[in-house]
CSV table of C-alpha atoms in Angstrom, one decimal:
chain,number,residue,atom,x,y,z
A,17,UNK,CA,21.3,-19.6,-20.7
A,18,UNK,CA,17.6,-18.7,-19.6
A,19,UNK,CA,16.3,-15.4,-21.1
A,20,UNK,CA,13.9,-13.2,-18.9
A,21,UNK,CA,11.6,-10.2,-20.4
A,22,UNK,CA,10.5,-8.4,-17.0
A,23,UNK,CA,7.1,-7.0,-17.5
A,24,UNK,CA,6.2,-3.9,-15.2
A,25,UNK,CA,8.7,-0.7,-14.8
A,26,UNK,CA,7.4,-0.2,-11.6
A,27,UNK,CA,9.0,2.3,-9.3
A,28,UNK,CA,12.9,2.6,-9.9
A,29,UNK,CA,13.2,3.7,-6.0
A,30,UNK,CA,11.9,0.6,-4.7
A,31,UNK,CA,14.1,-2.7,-4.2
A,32,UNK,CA,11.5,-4.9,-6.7
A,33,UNK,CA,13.9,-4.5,-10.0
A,34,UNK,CA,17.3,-5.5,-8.3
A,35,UNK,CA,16.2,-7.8,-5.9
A,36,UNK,CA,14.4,-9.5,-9.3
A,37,UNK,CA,17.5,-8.8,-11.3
A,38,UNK,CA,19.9,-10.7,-8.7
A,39,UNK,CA,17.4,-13.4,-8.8
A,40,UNK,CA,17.8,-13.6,-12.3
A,41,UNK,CA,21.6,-13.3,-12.3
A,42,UNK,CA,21.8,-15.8,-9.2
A,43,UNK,CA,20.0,-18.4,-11.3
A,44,UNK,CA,22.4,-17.8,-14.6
A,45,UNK,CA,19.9,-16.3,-16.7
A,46,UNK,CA,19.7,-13.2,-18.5
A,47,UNK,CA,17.2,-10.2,-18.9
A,48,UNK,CA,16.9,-9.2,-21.8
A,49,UNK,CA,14.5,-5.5,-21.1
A,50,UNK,CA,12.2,-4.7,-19.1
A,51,UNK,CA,9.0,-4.0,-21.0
A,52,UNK,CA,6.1,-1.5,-20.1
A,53,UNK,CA,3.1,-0.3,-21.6
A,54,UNK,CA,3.3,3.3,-21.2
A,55,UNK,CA,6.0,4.6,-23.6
A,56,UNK,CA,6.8,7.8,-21.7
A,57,UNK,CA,8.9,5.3,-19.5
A,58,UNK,CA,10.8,3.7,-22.3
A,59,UNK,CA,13.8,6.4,-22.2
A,60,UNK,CA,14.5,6.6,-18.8
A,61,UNK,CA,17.9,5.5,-18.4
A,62,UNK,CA,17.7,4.9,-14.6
A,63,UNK,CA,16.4,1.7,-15.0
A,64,UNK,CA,19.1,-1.3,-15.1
A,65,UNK,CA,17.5,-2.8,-18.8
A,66,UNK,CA,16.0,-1.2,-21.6
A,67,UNK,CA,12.2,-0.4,-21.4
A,68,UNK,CA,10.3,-1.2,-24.1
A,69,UNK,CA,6.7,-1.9,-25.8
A,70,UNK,CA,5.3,-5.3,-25.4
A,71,UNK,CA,6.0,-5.9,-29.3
A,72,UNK,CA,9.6,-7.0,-28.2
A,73,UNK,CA,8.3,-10.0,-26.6
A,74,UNK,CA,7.4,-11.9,-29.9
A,75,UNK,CA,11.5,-11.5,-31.1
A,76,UNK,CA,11.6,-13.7,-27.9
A,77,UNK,CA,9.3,-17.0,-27.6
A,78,UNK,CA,11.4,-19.0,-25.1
A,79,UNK,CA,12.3,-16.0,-22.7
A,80,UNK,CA,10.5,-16.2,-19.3
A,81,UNK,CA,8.2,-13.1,-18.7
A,82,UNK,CA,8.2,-12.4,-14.9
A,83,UNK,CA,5.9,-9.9,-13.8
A,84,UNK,CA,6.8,-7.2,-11.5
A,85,UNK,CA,3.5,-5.0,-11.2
A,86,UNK,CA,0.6,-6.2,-9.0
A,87,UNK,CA,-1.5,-5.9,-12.2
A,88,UNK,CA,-1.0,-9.7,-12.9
A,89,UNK,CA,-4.3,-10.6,-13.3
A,90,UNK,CA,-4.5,-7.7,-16.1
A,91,UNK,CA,-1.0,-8.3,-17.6
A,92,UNK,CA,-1.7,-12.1,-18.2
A,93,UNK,CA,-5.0,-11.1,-20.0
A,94,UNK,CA,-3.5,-9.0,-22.4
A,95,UNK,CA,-0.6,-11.5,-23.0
A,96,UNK,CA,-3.6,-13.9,-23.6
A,97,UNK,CA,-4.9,-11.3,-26.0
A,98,UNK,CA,-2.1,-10.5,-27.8
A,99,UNK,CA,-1.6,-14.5,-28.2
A,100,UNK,CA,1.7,-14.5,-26.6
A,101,UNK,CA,2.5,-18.2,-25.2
A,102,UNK,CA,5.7,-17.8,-23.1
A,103,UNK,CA,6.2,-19.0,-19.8
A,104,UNK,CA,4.9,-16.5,-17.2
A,105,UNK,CA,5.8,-16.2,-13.4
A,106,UNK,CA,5.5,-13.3,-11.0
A,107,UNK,CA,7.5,-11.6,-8.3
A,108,UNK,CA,6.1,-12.2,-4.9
A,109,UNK,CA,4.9,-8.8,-3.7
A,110,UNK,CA,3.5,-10.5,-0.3
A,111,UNK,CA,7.2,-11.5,0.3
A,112,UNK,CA,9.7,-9.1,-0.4
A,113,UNK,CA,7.7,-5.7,-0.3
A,114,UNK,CA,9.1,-3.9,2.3
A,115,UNK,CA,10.6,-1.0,1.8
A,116,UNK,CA,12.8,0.1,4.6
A,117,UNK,CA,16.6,0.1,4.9
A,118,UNK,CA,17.2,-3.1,7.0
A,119,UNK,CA,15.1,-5.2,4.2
A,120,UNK,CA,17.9,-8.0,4.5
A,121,UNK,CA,17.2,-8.4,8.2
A,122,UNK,CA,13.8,-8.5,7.9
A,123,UNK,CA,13.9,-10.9,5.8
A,124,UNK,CA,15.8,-13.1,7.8
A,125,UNK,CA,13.0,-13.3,10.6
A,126,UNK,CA,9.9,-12.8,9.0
A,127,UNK,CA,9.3,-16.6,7.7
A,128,UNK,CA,9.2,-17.8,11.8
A,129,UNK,CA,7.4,-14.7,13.1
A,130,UNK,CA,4.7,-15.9,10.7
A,131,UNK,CA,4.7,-19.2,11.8
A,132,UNK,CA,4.7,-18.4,15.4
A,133,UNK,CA,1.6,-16.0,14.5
A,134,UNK,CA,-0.3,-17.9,12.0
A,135,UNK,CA,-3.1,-18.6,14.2
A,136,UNK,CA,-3.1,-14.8,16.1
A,137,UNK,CA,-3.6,-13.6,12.5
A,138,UNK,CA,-6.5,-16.0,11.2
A,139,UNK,CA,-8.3,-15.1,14.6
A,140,UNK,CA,-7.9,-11.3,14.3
A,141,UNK,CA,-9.2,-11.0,10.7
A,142,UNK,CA,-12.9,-11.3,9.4
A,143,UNK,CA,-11.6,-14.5,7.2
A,144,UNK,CA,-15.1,-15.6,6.0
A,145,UNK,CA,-14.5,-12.7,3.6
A,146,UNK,CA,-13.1,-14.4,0.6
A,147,UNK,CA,-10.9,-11.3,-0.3
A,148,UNK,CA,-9.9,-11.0,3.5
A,149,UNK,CA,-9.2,-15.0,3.0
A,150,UNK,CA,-7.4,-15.4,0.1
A,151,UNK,CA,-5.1,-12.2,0.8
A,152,UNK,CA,-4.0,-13.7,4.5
A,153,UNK,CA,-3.7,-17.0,3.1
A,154,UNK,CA,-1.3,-15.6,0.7
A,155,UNK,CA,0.3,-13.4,2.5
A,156,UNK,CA,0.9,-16.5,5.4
A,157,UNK,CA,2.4,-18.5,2.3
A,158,UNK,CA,4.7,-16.3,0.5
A,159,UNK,CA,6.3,-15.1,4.1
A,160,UNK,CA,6.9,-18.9,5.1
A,161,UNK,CA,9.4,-18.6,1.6
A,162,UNK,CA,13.1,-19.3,3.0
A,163,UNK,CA,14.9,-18.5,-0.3
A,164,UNK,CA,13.8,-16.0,-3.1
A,165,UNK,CA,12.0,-17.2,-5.8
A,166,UNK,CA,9.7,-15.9,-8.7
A,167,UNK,CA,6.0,-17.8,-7.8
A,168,UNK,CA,3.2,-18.6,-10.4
A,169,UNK,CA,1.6,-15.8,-11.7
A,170,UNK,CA,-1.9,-17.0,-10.7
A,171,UNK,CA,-0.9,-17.1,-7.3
A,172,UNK,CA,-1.1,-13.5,-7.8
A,173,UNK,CA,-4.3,-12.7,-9.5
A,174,UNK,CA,-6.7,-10.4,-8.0
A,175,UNK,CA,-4.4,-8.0,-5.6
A,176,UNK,CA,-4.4,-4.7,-7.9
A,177,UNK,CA,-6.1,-2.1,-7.1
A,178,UNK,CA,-5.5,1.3,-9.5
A,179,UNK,CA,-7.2,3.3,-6.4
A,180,UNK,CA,-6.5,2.3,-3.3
A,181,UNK,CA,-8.7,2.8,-0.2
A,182,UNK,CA,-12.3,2.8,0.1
A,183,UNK,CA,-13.4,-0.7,-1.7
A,184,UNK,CA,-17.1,-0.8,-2.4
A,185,UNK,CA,-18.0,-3.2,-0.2
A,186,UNK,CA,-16.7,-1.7,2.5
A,187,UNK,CA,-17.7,1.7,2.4
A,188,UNK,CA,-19.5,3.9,5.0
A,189,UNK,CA,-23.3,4.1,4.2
A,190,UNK,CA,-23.9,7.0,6.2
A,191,UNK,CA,-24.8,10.0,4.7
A,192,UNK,CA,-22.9,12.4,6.5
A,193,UNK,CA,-19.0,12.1,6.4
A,194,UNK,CA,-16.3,13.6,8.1
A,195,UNK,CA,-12.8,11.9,6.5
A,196,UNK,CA,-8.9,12.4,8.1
A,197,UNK,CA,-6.8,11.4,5.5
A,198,UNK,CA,-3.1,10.9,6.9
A,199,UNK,CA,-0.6,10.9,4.2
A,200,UNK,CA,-3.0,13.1,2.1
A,201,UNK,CA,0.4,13.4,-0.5
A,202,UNK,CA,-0.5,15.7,-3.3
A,203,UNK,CA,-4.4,15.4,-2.8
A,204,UNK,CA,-5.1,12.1,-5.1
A,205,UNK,CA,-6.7,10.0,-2.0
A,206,UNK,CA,-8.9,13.1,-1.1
A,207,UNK,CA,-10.0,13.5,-4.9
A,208,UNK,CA,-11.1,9.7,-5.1
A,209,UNK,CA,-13.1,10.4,-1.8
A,210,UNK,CA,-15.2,13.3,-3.5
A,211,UNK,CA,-15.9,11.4,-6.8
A,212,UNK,CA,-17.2,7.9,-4.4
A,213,UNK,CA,-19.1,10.3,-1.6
A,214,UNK,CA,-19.4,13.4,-3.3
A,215,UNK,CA,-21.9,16.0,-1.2
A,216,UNK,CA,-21.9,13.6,2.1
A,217,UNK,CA,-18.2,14.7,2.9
A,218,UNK,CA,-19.1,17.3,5.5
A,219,UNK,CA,-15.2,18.1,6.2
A,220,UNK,CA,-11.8,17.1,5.1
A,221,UNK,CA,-8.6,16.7,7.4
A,222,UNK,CA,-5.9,16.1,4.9
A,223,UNK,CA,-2.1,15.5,7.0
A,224,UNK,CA,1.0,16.5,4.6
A,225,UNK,CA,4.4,16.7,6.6
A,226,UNK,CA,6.2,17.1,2.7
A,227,UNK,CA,5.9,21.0,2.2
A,228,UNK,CA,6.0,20.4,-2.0
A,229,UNK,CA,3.2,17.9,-1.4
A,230,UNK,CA,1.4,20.1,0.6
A,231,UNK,CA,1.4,23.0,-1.8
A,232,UNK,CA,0.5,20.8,-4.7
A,233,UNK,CA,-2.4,19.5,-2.8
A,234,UNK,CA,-3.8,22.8,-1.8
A,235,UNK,CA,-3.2,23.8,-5.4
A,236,UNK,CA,-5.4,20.8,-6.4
A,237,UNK,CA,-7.9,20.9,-4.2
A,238,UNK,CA,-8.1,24.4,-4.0
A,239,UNK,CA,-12.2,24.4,-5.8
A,240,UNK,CA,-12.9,22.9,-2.1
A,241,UNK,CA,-13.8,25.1,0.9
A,242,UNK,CA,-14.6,22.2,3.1
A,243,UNK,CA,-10.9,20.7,3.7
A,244,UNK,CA,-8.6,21.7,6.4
A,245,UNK,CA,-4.7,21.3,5.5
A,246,UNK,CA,-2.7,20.3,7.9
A,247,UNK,CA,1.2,20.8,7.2
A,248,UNK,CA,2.4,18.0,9.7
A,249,UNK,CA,3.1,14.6,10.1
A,250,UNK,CA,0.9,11.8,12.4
A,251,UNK,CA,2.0,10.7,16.2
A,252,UNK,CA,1.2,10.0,19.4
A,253,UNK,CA,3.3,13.3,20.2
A,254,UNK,CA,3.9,16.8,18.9
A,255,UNK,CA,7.1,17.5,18.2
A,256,UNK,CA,9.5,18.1,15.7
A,257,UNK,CA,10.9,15.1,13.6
A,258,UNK,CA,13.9,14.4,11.1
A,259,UNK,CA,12.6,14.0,7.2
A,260,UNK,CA,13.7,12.4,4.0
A,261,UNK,CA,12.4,13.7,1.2
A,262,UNK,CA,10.2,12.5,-1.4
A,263,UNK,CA,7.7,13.2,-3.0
A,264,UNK,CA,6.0,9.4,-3.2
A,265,UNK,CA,7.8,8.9,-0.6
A,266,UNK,CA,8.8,10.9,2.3
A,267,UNK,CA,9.1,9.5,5.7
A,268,UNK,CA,10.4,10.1,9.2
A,269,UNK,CA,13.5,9.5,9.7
A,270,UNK,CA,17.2,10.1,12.2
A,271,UNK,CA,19.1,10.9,8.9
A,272,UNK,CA,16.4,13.1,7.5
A,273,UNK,CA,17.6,16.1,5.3
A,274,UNK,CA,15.0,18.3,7.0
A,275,UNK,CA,12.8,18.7,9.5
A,276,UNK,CA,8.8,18.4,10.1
A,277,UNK,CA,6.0,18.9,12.9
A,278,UNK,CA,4.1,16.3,13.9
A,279,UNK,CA,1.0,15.9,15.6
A,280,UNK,CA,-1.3,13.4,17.4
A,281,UNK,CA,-5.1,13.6,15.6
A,282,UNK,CA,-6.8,14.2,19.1
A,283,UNK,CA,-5.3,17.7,18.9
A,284,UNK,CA,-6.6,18.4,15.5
A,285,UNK,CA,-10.0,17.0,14.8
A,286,UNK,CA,-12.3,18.3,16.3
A,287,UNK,CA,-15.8,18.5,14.1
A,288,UNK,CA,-17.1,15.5,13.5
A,289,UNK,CA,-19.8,15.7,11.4
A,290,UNK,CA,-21.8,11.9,10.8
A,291,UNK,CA,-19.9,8.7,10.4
A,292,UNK,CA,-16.1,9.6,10.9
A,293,UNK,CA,-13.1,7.9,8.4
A,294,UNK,CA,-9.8,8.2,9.1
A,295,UNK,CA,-7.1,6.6,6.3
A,296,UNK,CA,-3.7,6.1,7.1
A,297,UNK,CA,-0.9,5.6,4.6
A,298,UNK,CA,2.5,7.4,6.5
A,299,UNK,CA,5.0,4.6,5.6
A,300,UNK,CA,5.3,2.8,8.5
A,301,UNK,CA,4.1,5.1,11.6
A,302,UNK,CA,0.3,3.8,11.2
A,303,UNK,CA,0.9,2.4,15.0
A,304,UNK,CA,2.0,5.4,16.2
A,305,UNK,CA,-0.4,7.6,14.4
A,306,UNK,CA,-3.4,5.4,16.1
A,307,UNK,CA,-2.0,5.8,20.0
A,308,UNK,CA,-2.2,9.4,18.9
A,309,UNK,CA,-5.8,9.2,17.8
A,310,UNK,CA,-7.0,6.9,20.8
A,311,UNK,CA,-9.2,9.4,22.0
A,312,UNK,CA,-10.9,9.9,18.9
A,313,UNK,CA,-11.2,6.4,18.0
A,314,UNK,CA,-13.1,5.9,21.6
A,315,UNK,CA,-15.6,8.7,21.4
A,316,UNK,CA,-17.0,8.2,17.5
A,317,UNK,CA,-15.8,4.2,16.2
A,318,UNK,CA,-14.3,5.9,13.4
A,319,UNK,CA,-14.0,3.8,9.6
A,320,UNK,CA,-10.3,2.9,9.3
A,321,UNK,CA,-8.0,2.1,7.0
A,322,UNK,CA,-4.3,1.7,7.6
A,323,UNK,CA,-1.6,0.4,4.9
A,324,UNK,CA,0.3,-2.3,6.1
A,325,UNK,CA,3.3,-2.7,3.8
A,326,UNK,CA,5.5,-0.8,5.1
A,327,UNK,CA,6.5,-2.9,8.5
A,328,UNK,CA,6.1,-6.5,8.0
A,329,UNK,CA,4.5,-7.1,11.7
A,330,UNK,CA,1.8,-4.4,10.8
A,331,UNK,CA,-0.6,-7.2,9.3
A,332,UNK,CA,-0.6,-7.6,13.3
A,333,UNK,CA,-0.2,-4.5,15.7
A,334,UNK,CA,-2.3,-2.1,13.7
A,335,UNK,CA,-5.4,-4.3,13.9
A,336,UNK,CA,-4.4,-5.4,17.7
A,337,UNK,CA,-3.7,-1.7,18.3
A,338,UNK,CA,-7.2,-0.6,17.2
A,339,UNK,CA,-8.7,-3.5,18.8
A,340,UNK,CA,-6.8,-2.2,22.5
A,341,UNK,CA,-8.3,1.2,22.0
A,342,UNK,CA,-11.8,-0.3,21.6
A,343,UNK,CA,-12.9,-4.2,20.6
A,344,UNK,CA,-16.0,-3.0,18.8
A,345,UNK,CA,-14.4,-3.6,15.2
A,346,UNK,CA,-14.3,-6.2,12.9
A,347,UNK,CA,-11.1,-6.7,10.6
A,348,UNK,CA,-11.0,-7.2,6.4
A,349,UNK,CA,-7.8,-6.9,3.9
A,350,UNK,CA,-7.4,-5.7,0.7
A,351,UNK,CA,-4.4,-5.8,-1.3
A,352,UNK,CA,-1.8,-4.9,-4.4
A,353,UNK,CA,0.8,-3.0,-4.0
A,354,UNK,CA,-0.9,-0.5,-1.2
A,355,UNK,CA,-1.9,-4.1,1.7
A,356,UNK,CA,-4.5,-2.5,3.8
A,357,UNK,CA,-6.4,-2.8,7.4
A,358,UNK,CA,-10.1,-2.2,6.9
A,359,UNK,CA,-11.7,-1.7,10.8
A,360,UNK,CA,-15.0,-1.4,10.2
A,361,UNK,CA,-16.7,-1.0,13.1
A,362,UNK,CA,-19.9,-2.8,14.9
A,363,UNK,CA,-23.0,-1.3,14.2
């Protein structure tokens, strides 16, 4: 029987674990634990092996080590270092990284919708980028998969970011900013903003719908008198939605245990000071979100930068979307876990 040590005890609420684990199972192996380098997670009992320090591995010189965390690139390095010479694959994020409740019909479509697009795709995005390149061109590959498989952990390397948004090469060089962060969460996006751009930030729109999220954020950010909270979710309506819970989390949704406002972010912002950036990461209703910004987005060609993960025809309508409300843009990717649409607009 194969023996599997699963490296990465990423988040218990998403599919990656099990759908790995069934792999595993389907194949007639075994996994042994699931190892992690920060021991605060090594007693959690919620997840379906044993977490434990890297050490173990060496009991285990035959056992496949299948990474789960985008941090391949890193993990592999300090395998390397630690002079560990197992066999090392990786789970294909590209592939199975969507996290909404119909993932098994999804996955039945997605391999021919990305054929039939292929060529839509390579056209849309800014592909003499090598990052914007290599991310499509992986992305393309992994999604033509039929069947489930683990693939080779260099196939991976280079799609971790440990802050999301805002890569350097892509920033604003203006030195006024005015930034609408939707999804603001408990205020870590709007903290990474400060330390990159510091005094240019002019003013802060910072979209919460989760009311725990919202008060943590305002508790974080509270040495700032430049950001306006908004308790409210992104649309191209106002209204009042259904919301589940959670505090990574939260979406919209018919069987939520609560309910939210939204908004559309023509109502809201309305000083602009210098270059505008708008970031978008509200699991799924970037599309919407956008239709509800249209105006905006015609009058000051706004920065943007919308997650794609959550959908898996995003990689396509959010950049066709922006491109409807006005062509002058030009389209990058960056990836790990958080996939993102940079529009970066025409000077």
């Amino acid at each position: 029987m194969t023996e599997f040590i699963f490296y990465g005890a990423v988040d218990i609420n998403t599919s990656i674990i099990w759908r790995a684990l069934s792999h595993v199972e389907h194949l007639g192996g075994k996994v042994i634990c699931i190892v992690d380098d920060n021991p605060t997670r090594w007693a959690d009992a919620r997840y379906p092996r044993k977490v434990c320090g890297r050490e173990i591995i060496k009991e285990y010189p035959s056992a496949t080590i299948v990474i789960l965390s985008s941090a391949v690139k890193e993990i592999c390095e300090i395998l390397r270092k630690d002079q560990i010479e197992n066999k090392v694959v990786a789970y294909p994020l590209f592939r199975y990284w969507f996290p909404c409740a119909d993932i098994a019909e999804v996955n039945a479509f997605i391999n021919s919708w990305t054929e039939d697009h292929v060529n839509e795709l390579r056209g849309l995005y800014n592909t003499e980028d090598k990052e914007t390149d290599l991310i499509l061109s992986q992305i393309i590959e992994q999604r033509k998969m039929t069947e489930f498989s683990f693939v080779d952990a260099e196939s991976m390397f280079g799609f971790h970011y440990k802050d999301y948004f805002w890569d350097v090469k892509l920033q604003p060089k203006d030195e006024q900013l005015t930034m609408v962060d939707c999804g603001a969460y408990q205020g870590d996006s709007l903290q990474r903003l400060f330390t990159l751009f510091g005094n240019k930030v002019r003013k802060a729109y910072a979209f919460e719908p989760d009311k725990e999220n919202m008060r943590l954020l305002k508790t974080k950010m509270n040495l700032y008198n430049n950001i306006e909270c908004i308790e409210a979710g992104v649309s191209d309506e106002e209204n009042i939605y259904r919301f589940e819970s959670n505090a990574m989390a939260g979406h919209l949704s018919e069987d939520g245990d609560t309910e939210v406002k939204v908004c559309r972010i023509d109502d809201v912002v309305q000083k602009v000071y210098g270059r505008l950036c708008i970031t978008m990461d509200v699991e799924g209703y970037e599309v919407a979100a956008l239709k509800g910004a249209e105006e905006i987005i015609r009058k000051h060609r706004p920065y943007i930068i919308a997650c794609l993960y959550h959908k898996p025809k995003d990689i396509l309508e959010v950049p066709k979307m922006i491109r409807e409300i006005c062509p002058e843009y030009d389209f990058y990717l960056r990836a790990g876990t958080h996939t993102e649409c940079y529009a970066i607009p025409h000077r």
